[in-house]
Short mmCIF file of C-alpha atoms in Angstrom, two decimals:
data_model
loop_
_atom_site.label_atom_id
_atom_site.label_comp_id
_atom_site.label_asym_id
_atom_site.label_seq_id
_atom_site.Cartn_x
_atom_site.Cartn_y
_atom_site.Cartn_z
CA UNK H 316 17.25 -11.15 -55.35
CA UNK H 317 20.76 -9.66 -55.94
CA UNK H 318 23.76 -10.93 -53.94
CA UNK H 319 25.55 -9.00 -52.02
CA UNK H 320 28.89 -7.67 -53.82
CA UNK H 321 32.25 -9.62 -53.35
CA UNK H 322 34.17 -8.23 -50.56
CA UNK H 323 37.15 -6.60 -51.74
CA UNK H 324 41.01 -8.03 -51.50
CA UNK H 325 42.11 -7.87 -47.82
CA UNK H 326 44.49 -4.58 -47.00
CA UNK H 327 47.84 -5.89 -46.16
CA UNK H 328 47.67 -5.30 -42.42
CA UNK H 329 44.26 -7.76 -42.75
CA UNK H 330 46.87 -10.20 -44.37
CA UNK H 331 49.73 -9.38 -41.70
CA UNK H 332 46.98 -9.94 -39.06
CA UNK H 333 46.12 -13.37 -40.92
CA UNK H 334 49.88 -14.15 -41.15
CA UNK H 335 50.14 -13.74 -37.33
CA UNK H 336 47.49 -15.97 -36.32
CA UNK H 337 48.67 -18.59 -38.40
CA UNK H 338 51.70 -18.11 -37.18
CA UNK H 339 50.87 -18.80 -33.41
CA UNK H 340 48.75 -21.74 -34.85
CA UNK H 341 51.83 -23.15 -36.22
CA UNK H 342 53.88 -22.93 -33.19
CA UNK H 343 51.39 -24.74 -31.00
CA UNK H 344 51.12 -27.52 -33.50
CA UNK H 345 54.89 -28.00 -33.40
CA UNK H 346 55.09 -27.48 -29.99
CA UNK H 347 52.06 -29.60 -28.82
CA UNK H 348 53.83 -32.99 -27.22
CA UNK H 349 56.48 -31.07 -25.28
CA UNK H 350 53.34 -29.04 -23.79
CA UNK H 351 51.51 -31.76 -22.88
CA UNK H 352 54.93 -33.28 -21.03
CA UNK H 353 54.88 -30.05 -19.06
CA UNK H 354 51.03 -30.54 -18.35
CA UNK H 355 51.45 -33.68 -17.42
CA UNK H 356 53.51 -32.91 -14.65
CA UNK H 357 52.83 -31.91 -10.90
CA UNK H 358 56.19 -30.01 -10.61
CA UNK H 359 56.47 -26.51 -10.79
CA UNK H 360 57.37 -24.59 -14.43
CA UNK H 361 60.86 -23.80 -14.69
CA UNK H 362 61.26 -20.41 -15.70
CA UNK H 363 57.88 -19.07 -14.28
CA UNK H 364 58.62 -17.76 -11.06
CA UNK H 365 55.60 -18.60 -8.61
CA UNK H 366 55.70 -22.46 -8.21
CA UNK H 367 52.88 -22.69 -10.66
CA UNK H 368 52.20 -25.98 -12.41
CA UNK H 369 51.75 -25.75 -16.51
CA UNK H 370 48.22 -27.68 -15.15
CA UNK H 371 47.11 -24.31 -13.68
CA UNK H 372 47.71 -22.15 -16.78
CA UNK H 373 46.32 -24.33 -20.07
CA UNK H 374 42.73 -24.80 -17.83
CA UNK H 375 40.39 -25.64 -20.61
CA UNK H 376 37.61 -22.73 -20.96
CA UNK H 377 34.35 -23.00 -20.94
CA UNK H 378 32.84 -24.08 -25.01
CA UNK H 379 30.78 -21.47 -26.57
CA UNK H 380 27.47 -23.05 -27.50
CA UNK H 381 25.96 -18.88 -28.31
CA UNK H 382 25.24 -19.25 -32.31
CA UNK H 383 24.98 -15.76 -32.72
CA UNK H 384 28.80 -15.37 -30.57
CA UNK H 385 30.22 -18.01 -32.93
CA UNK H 386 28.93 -16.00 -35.80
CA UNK H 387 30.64 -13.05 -34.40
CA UNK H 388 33.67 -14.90 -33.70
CA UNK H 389 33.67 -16.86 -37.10
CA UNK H 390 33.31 -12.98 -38.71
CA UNK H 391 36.25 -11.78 -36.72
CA UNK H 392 38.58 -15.02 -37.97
CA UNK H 393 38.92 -16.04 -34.50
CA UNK H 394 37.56 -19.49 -34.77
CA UNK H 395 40.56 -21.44 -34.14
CA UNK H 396 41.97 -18.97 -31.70
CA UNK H 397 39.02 -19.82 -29.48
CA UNK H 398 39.01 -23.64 -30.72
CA UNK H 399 42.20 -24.60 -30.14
CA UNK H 400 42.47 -24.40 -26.41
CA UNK H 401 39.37 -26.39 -25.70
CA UNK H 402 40.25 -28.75 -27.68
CA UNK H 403 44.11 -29.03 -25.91
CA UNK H 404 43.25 -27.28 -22.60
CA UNK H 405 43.08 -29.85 -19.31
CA UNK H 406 39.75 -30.66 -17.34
CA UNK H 407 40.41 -28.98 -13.99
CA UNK H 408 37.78 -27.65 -11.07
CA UNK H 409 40.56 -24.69 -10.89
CA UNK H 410 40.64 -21.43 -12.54
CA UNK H 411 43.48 -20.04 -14.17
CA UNK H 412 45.53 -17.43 -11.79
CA UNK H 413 45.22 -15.75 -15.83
CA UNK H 414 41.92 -15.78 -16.51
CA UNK H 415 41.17 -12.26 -14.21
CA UNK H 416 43.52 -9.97 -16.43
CA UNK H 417 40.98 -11.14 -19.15
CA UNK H 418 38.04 -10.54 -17.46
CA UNK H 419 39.05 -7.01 -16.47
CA UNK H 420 39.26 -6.33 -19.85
CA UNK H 421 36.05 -7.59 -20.79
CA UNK H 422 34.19 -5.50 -17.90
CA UNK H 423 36.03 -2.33 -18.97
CA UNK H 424 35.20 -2.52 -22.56
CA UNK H 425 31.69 -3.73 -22.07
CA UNK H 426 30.48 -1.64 -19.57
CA UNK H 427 27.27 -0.99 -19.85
CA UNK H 428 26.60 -3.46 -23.18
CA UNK H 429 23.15 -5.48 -22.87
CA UNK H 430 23.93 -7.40 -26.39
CA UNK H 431 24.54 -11.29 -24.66
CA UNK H 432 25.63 -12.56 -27.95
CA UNK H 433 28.64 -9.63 -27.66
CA UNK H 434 29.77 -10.30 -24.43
CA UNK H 435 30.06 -13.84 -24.56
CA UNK H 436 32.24 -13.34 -27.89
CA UNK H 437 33.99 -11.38 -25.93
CA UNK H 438 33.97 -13.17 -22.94
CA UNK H 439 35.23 -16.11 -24.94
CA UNK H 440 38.51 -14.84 -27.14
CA UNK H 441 39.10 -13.25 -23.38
CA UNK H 442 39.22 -16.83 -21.78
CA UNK H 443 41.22 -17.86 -25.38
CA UNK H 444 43.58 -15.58 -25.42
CA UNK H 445 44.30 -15.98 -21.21
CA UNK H 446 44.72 -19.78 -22.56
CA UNK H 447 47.45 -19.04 -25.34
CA UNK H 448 49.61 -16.70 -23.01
CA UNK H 449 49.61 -19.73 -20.22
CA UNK H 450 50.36 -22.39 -23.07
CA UNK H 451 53.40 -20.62 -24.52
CA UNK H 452 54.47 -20.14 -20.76
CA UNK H 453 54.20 -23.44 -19.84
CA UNK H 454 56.60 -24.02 -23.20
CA UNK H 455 58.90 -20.51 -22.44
CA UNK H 456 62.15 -22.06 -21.00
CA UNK H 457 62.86 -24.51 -24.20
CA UNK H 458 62.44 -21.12 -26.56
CA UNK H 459 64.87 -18.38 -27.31
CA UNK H 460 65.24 -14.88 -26.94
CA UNK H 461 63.43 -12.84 -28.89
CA UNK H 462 66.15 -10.35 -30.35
CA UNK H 463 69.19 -12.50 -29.76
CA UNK H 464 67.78 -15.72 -30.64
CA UNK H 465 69.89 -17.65 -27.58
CA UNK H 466 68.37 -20.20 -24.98
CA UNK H 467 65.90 -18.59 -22.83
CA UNK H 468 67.83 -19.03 -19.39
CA UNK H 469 65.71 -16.17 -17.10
CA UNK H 470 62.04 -16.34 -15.35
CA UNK H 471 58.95 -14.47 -15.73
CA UNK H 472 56.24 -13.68 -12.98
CA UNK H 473 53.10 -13.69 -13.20
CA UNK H 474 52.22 -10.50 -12.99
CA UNK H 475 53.83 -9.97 -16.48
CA UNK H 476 51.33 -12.88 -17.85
CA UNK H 477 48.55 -11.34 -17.08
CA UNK H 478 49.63 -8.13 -18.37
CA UNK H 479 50.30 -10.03 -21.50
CA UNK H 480 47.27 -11.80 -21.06
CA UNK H 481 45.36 -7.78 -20.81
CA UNK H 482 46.83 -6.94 -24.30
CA UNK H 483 46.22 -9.83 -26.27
CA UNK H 484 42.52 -9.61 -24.45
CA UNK H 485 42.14 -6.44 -25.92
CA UNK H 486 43.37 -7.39 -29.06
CA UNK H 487 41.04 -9.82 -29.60
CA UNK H 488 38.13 -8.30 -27.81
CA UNK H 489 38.52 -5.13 -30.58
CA UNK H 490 38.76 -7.68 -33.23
CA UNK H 491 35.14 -8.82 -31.96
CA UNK H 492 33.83 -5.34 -31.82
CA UNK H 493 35.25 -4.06 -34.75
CA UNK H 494 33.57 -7.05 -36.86
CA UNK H 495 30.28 -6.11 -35.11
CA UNK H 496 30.29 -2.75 -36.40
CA UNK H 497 30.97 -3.85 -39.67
CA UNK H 498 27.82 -4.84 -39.90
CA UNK H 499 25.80 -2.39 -37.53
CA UNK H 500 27.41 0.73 -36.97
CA UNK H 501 24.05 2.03 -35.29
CA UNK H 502 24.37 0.53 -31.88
CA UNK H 503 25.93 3.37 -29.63
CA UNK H 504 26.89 1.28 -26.86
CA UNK H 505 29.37 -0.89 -29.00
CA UNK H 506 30.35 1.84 -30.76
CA UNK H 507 31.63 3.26 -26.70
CA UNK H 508 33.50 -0.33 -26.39
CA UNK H 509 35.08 -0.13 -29.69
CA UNK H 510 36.45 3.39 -28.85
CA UNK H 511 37.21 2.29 -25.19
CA UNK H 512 39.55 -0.60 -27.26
CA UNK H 513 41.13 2.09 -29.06
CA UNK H 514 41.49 4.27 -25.89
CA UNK H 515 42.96 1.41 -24.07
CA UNK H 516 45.70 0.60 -26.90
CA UNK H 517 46.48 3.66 -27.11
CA UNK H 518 47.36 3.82 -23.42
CA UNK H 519 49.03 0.42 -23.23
CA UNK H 520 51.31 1.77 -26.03
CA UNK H 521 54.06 3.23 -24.41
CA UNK H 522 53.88 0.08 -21.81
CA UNK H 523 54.55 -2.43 -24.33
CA UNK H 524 58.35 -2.46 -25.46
CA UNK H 525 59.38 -3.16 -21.53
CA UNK H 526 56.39 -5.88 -21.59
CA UNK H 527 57.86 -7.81 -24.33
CA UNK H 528 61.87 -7.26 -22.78
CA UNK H 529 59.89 -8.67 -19.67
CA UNK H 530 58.83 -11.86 -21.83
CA UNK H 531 61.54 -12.29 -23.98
CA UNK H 532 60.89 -15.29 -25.20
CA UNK H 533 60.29 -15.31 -28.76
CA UNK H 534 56.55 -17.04 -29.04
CA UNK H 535 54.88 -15.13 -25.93
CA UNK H 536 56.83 -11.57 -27.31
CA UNK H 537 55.25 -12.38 -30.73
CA UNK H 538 52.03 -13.28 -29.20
CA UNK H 539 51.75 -10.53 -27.28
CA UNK H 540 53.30 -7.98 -29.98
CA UNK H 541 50.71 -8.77 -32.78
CA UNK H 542 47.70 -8.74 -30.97
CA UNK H 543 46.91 -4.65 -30.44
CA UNK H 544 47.49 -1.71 -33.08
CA UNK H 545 50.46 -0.16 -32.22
CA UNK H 546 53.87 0.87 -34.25
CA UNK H 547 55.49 -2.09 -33.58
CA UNK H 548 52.64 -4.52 -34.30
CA UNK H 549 54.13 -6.08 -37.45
CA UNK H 550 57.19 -4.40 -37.84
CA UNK H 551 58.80 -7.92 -38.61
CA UNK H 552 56.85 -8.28 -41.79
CA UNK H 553 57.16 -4.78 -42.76
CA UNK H 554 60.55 -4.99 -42.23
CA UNK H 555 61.05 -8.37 -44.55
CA UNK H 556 62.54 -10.72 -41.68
CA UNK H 557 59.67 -12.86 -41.43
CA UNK H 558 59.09 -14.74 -38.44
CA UNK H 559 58.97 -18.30 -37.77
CA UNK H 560 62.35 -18.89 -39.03
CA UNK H 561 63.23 -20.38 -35.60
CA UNK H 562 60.91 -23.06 -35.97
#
């Protein structure tokens, strides 16, 4: 029986995407034990305003034990996204005040979608990517400004991490859909979530540059900045500056 044929070279915004996940890989590594000194205190974050504890926003999620949501994730080269903070999140009976802007996104984009082994892919780069936004938090007053590279010296509410924590959500939740209909193009009902993605981005667009001014620090605003299609997705690498040069 033939083999299937070699998949082609990736298309340099596959490779940009790559470069941008490795990136925020890289930055938790490095950045690891002073997150777990903030999670291992009671005290609230400096520079999130709220009073919230670090505790509260790296939760551990739930593990993924769907074989057929794995494969999907696996497929979409979100593996260690969704990885990464069970293995570093914290056992805690609470909920992260984060992990509703992800959900929101999962029930608008999947909306009437039966497929289990979708929605808990889905469910589960939602509940990842609610994790990342609260880790870099936790980490946002020892960072720098995004554009002028000086010591982050401001706060951000919440309210602005969970509408960070809605865009990288539907960054990774198209990510999911769009490797699903790779490989079955047929089912109409993903085919409505994928273009209620691309609806959404398109909507969140215009929202975005005052989001990241809102962040400014330089890990959540490239977090949050590479995660949807949009004209300023990757303009650092298109550009030539690179990122990760702080680091």
């Amino acid at each position: 029986m033939p083999s299937s044929p070699p998949r082609g070279a990736p298309t340099l915004h596959e490779s940009w995407e790559a470069l941008a996940d490795g990136l925020h890989t890289q930055r938790l590594a490095l950045h690891l034990p002073q997150l777990r000194d903030q999670i291992s205190t009671t005290a609230a974050m400096t520079g999130v305003a709220g009073g919230m504890t670090a505790g509260a926003l790296t939760v551990r999620p739930a593990e993924l034990h769907d074989a057929q949501a794995q494969a999907l994730i696996h497929g979409a080269g979100l593996n260690g996204w969704v990885r990464l903070p069970v293995e570093h999140g914290i056992d805690d009976a609470r909920v992260s005040p984060l992990a509703d802007a992800a959900e929101g996104i999962e029930s608008l984009l999947l909306d009437g979608t039966a497929d289990g082994a979708l929605r808990a892919a889905v469910w589960a780069v939602g509940a990842a990517s609610a994790w990342w936004v609260g880790a870099f938090a936790a980490i946002r007053h020892l960072g720098v400004h995004h554009a002028r590279l000086t010591p982050i010296d401001d706060t951000v509410t919440l309210d602005t991490l969970r509408e960070a924590v809605r865009v990288v959500s539907l960054g990774t939740g198209q990510r999911i859909l769009a490797h699903h209909l790779r490989h079955d193009s047929t089912d109409e009902a993903v085919c409505v979530a994928y273009c209620r993605a691309v609806t959404e981005s398109i909507v969140v667009e215009p929202t975005l540059p005052a989001l990241l001014e809102e962040l400014g620090e330089l890990r959540l605003v490239d977090l949050v900045a590479t995660s949807i299609p949009w004209r300023g997705r990757f303009m650092k690498y298109a550009g030539g500056t690179g990122a990760g040069q702080v680091e």
